[in-house]
mmCIF file of C-alpha atoms in Angstrom:
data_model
loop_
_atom_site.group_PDB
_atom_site.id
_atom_site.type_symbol
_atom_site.label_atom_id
_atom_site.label_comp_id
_atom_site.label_asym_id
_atom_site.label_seq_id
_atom_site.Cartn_x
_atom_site.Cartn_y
_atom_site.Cartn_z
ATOM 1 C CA UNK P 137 117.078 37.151 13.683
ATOM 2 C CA UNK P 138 118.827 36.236 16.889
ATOM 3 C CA UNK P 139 115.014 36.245 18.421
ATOM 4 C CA UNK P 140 113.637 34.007 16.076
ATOM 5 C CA UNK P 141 116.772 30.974 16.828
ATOM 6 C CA UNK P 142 115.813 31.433 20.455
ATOM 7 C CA UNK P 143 112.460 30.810 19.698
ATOM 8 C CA UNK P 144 112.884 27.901 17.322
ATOM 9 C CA UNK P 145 114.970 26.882 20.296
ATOM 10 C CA UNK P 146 112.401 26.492 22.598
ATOM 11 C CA UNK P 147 110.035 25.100 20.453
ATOM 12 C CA UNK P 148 112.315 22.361 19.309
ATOM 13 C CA UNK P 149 113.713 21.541 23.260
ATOM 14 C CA UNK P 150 109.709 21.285 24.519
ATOM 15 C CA UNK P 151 109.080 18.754 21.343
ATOM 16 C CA UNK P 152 112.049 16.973 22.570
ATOM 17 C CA UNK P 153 110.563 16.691 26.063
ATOM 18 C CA UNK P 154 107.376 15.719 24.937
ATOM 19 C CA UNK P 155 108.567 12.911 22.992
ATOM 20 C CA UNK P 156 111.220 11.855 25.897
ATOM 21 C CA UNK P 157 108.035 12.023 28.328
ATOM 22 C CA UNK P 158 105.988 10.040 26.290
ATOM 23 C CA UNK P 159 108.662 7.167 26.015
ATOM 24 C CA UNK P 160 109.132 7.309 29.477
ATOM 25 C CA UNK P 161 105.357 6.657 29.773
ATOM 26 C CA UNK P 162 105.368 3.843 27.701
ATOM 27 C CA UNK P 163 108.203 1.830 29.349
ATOM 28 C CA UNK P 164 106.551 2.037 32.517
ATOM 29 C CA UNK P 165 103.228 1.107 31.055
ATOM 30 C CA UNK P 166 101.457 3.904 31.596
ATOM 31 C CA UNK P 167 99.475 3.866 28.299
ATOM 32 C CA UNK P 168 95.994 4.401 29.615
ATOM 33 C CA UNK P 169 94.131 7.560 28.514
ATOM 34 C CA UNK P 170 92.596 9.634 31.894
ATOM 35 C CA UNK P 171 88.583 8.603 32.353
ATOM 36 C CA UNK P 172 85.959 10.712 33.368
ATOM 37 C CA UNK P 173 85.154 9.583 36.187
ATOM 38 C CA UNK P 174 81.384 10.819 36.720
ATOM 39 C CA UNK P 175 79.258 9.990 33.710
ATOM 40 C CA UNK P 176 76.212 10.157 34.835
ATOM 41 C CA UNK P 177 74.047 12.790 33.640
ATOM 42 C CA UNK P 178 73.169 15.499 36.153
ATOM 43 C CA UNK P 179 70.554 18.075 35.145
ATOM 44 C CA UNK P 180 68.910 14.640 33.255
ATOM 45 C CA UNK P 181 71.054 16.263 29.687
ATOM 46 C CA UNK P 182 73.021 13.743 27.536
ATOM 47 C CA UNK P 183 76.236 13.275 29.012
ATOM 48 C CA UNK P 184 77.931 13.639 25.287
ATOM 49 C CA UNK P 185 80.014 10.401 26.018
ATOM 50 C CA UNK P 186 78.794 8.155 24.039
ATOM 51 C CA UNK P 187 77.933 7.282 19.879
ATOM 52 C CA UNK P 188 74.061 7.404 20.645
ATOM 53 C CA UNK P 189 72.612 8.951 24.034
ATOM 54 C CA UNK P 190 71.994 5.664 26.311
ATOM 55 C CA UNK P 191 69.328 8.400 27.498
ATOM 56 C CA UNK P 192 66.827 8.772 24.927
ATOM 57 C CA UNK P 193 68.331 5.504 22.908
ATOM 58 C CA UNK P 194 65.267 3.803 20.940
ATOM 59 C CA UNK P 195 66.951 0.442 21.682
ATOM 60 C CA UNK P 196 67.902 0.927 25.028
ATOM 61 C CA UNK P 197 65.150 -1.461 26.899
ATOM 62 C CA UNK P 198 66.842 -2.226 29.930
ATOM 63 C CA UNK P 199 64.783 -0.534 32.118
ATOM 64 C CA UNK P 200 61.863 -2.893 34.239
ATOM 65 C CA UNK P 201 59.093 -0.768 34.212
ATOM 66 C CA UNK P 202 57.631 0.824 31.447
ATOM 67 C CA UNK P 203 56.503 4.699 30.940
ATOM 68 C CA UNK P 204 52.850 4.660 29.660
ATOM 69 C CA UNK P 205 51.497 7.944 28.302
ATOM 70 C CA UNK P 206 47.965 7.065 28.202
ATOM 71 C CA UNK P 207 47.780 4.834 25.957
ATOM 72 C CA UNK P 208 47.159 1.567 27.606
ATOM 73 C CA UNK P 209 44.211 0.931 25.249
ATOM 74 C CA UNK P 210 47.448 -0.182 22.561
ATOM 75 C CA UNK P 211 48.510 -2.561 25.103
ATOM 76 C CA UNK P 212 46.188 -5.129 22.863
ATOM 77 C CA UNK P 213 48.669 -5.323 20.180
ATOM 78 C CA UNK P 214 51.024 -7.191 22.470
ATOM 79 C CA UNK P 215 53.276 -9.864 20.228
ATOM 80 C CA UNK P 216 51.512 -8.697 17.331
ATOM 81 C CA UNK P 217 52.645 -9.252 14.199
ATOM 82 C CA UNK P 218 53.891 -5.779 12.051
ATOM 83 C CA UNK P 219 52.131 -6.543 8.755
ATOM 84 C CA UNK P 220 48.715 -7.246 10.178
ATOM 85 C CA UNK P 221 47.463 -3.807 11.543
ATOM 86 C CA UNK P 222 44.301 -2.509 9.929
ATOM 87 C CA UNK P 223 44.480 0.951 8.490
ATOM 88 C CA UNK P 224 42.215 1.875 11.797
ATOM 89 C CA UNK P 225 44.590 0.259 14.366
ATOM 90 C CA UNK P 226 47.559 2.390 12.276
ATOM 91 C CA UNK P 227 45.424 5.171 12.971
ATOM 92 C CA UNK P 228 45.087 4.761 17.162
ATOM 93 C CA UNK P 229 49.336 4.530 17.047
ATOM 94 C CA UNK P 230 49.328 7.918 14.746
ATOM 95 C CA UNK P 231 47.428 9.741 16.913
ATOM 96 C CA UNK P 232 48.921 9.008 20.331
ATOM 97 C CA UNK P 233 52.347 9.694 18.363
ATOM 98 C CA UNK P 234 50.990 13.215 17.008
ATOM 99 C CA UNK P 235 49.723 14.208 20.808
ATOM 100 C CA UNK P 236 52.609 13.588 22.728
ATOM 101 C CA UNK P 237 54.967 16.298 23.483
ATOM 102 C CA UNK P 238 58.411 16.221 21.361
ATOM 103 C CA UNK P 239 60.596 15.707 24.313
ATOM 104 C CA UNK P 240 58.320 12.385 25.366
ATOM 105 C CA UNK P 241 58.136 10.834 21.659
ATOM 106 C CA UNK P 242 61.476 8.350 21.780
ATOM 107 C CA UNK P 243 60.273 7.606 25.326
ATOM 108 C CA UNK P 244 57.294 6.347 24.122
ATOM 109 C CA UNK P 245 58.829 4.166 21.399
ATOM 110 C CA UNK P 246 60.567 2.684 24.013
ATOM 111 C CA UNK P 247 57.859 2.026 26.174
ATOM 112 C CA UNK P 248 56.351 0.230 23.267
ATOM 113 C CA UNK P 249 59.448 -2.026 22.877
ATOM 114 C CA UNK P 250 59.465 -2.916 26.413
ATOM 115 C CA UNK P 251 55.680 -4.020 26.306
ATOM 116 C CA UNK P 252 56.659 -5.852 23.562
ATOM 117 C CA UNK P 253 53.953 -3.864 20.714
ATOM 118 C CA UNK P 254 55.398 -3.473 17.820
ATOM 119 C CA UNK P 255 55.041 -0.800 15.624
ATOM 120 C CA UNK P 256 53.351 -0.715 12.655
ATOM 121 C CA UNK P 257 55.475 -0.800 9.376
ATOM 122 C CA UNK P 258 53.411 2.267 7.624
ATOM 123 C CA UNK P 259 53.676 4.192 10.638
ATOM 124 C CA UNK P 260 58.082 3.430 11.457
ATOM 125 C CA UNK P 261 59.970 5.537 9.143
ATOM 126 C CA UNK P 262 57.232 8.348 10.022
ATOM 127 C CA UNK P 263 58.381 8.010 12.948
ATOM 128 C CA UNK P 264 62.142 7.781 12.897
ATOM 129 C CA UNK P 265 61.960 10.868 10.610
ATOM 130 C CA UNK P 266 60.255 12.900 13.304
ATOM 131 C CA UNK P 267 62.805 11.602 15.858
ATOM 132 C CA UNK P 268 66.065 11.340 13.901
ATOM 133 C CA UNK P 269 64.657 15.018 13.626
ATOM 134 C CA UNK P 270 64.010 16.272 17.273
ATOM 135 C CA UNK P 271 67.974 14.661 18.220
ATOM 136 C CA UNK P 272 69.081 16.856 15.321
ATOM 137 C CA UNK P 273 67.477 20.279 16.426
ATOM 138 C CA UNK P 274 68.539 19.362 20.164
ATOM 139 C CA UNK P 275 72.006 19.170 19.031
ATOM 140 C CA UNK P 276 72.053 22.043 16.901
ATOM 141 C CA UNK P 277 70.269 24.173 19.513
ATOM 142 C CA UNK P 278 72.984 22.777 22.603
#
């Protein structure tokens, strides 16, 4: 019994510390969480710091030059309009999707955005499915 009031003891006098450090803290304004200081990826992985990876983000077209993965013969669809592909010209965007490899398929979205050729509407919740997909299985398998 006389074990267990020591213990409580210590508990209770490192909860009292705790809470006397963190006022302490706060009166001299040091309310700032620590930051990592390198986030940059370094084996070219998601970092993990961030809601959606900046790395493979489908919206992420800040980059100047643009990845093309042999398919320059869909840079005629420039500023086309969604709604107006033929079921032919759906076709050419299926099947450079369907030969890439998994890990280049968001990177080819993106080099789509950033030659401004939009992608069909038949053929973009296809292709978000296979995506949203591939992120899911790389998480699950990291």
């Amino acid at each position: 019994m006389e074990i267990l009031f020591i213990f409580l003891g210590i508990i209770i006098f490192f909860v009292i510390a705790l809470f006397v450090w963190n006022s302490y803290q706060r009166k001299q304004g040091n309310t700032e969480r620590a930051e990592i200081v390198n986030s940059d990826p370094i084996d070219g992985t998601c970092c993990g710091q961030h809601a959606t990876c900046e790395q493979d983000s489908l919206l992420n077209c800040f980059v100047e030059e643009s990845d093309y993965f042999d398919d320059e013969e869909l840079d005629k669809y420039k500023k086309y309009s969604e709604e107006d592909y033929t079921p032919q010209e759906v076709d050419e965007f299926r099947e450079v999707f369907y030969t890439l490899l998994d890990e280049d398929k968001p990177r080819w979205v993106r080099s789509l955005q950033q030659r401004e050729i939009p992608i069909p509407n038949e053929l973009k919740d296809e292709i978000l499915l296979i995506i949203n997909d591939l992120r899911s299985t790389q998480t699950t398998n990291a």
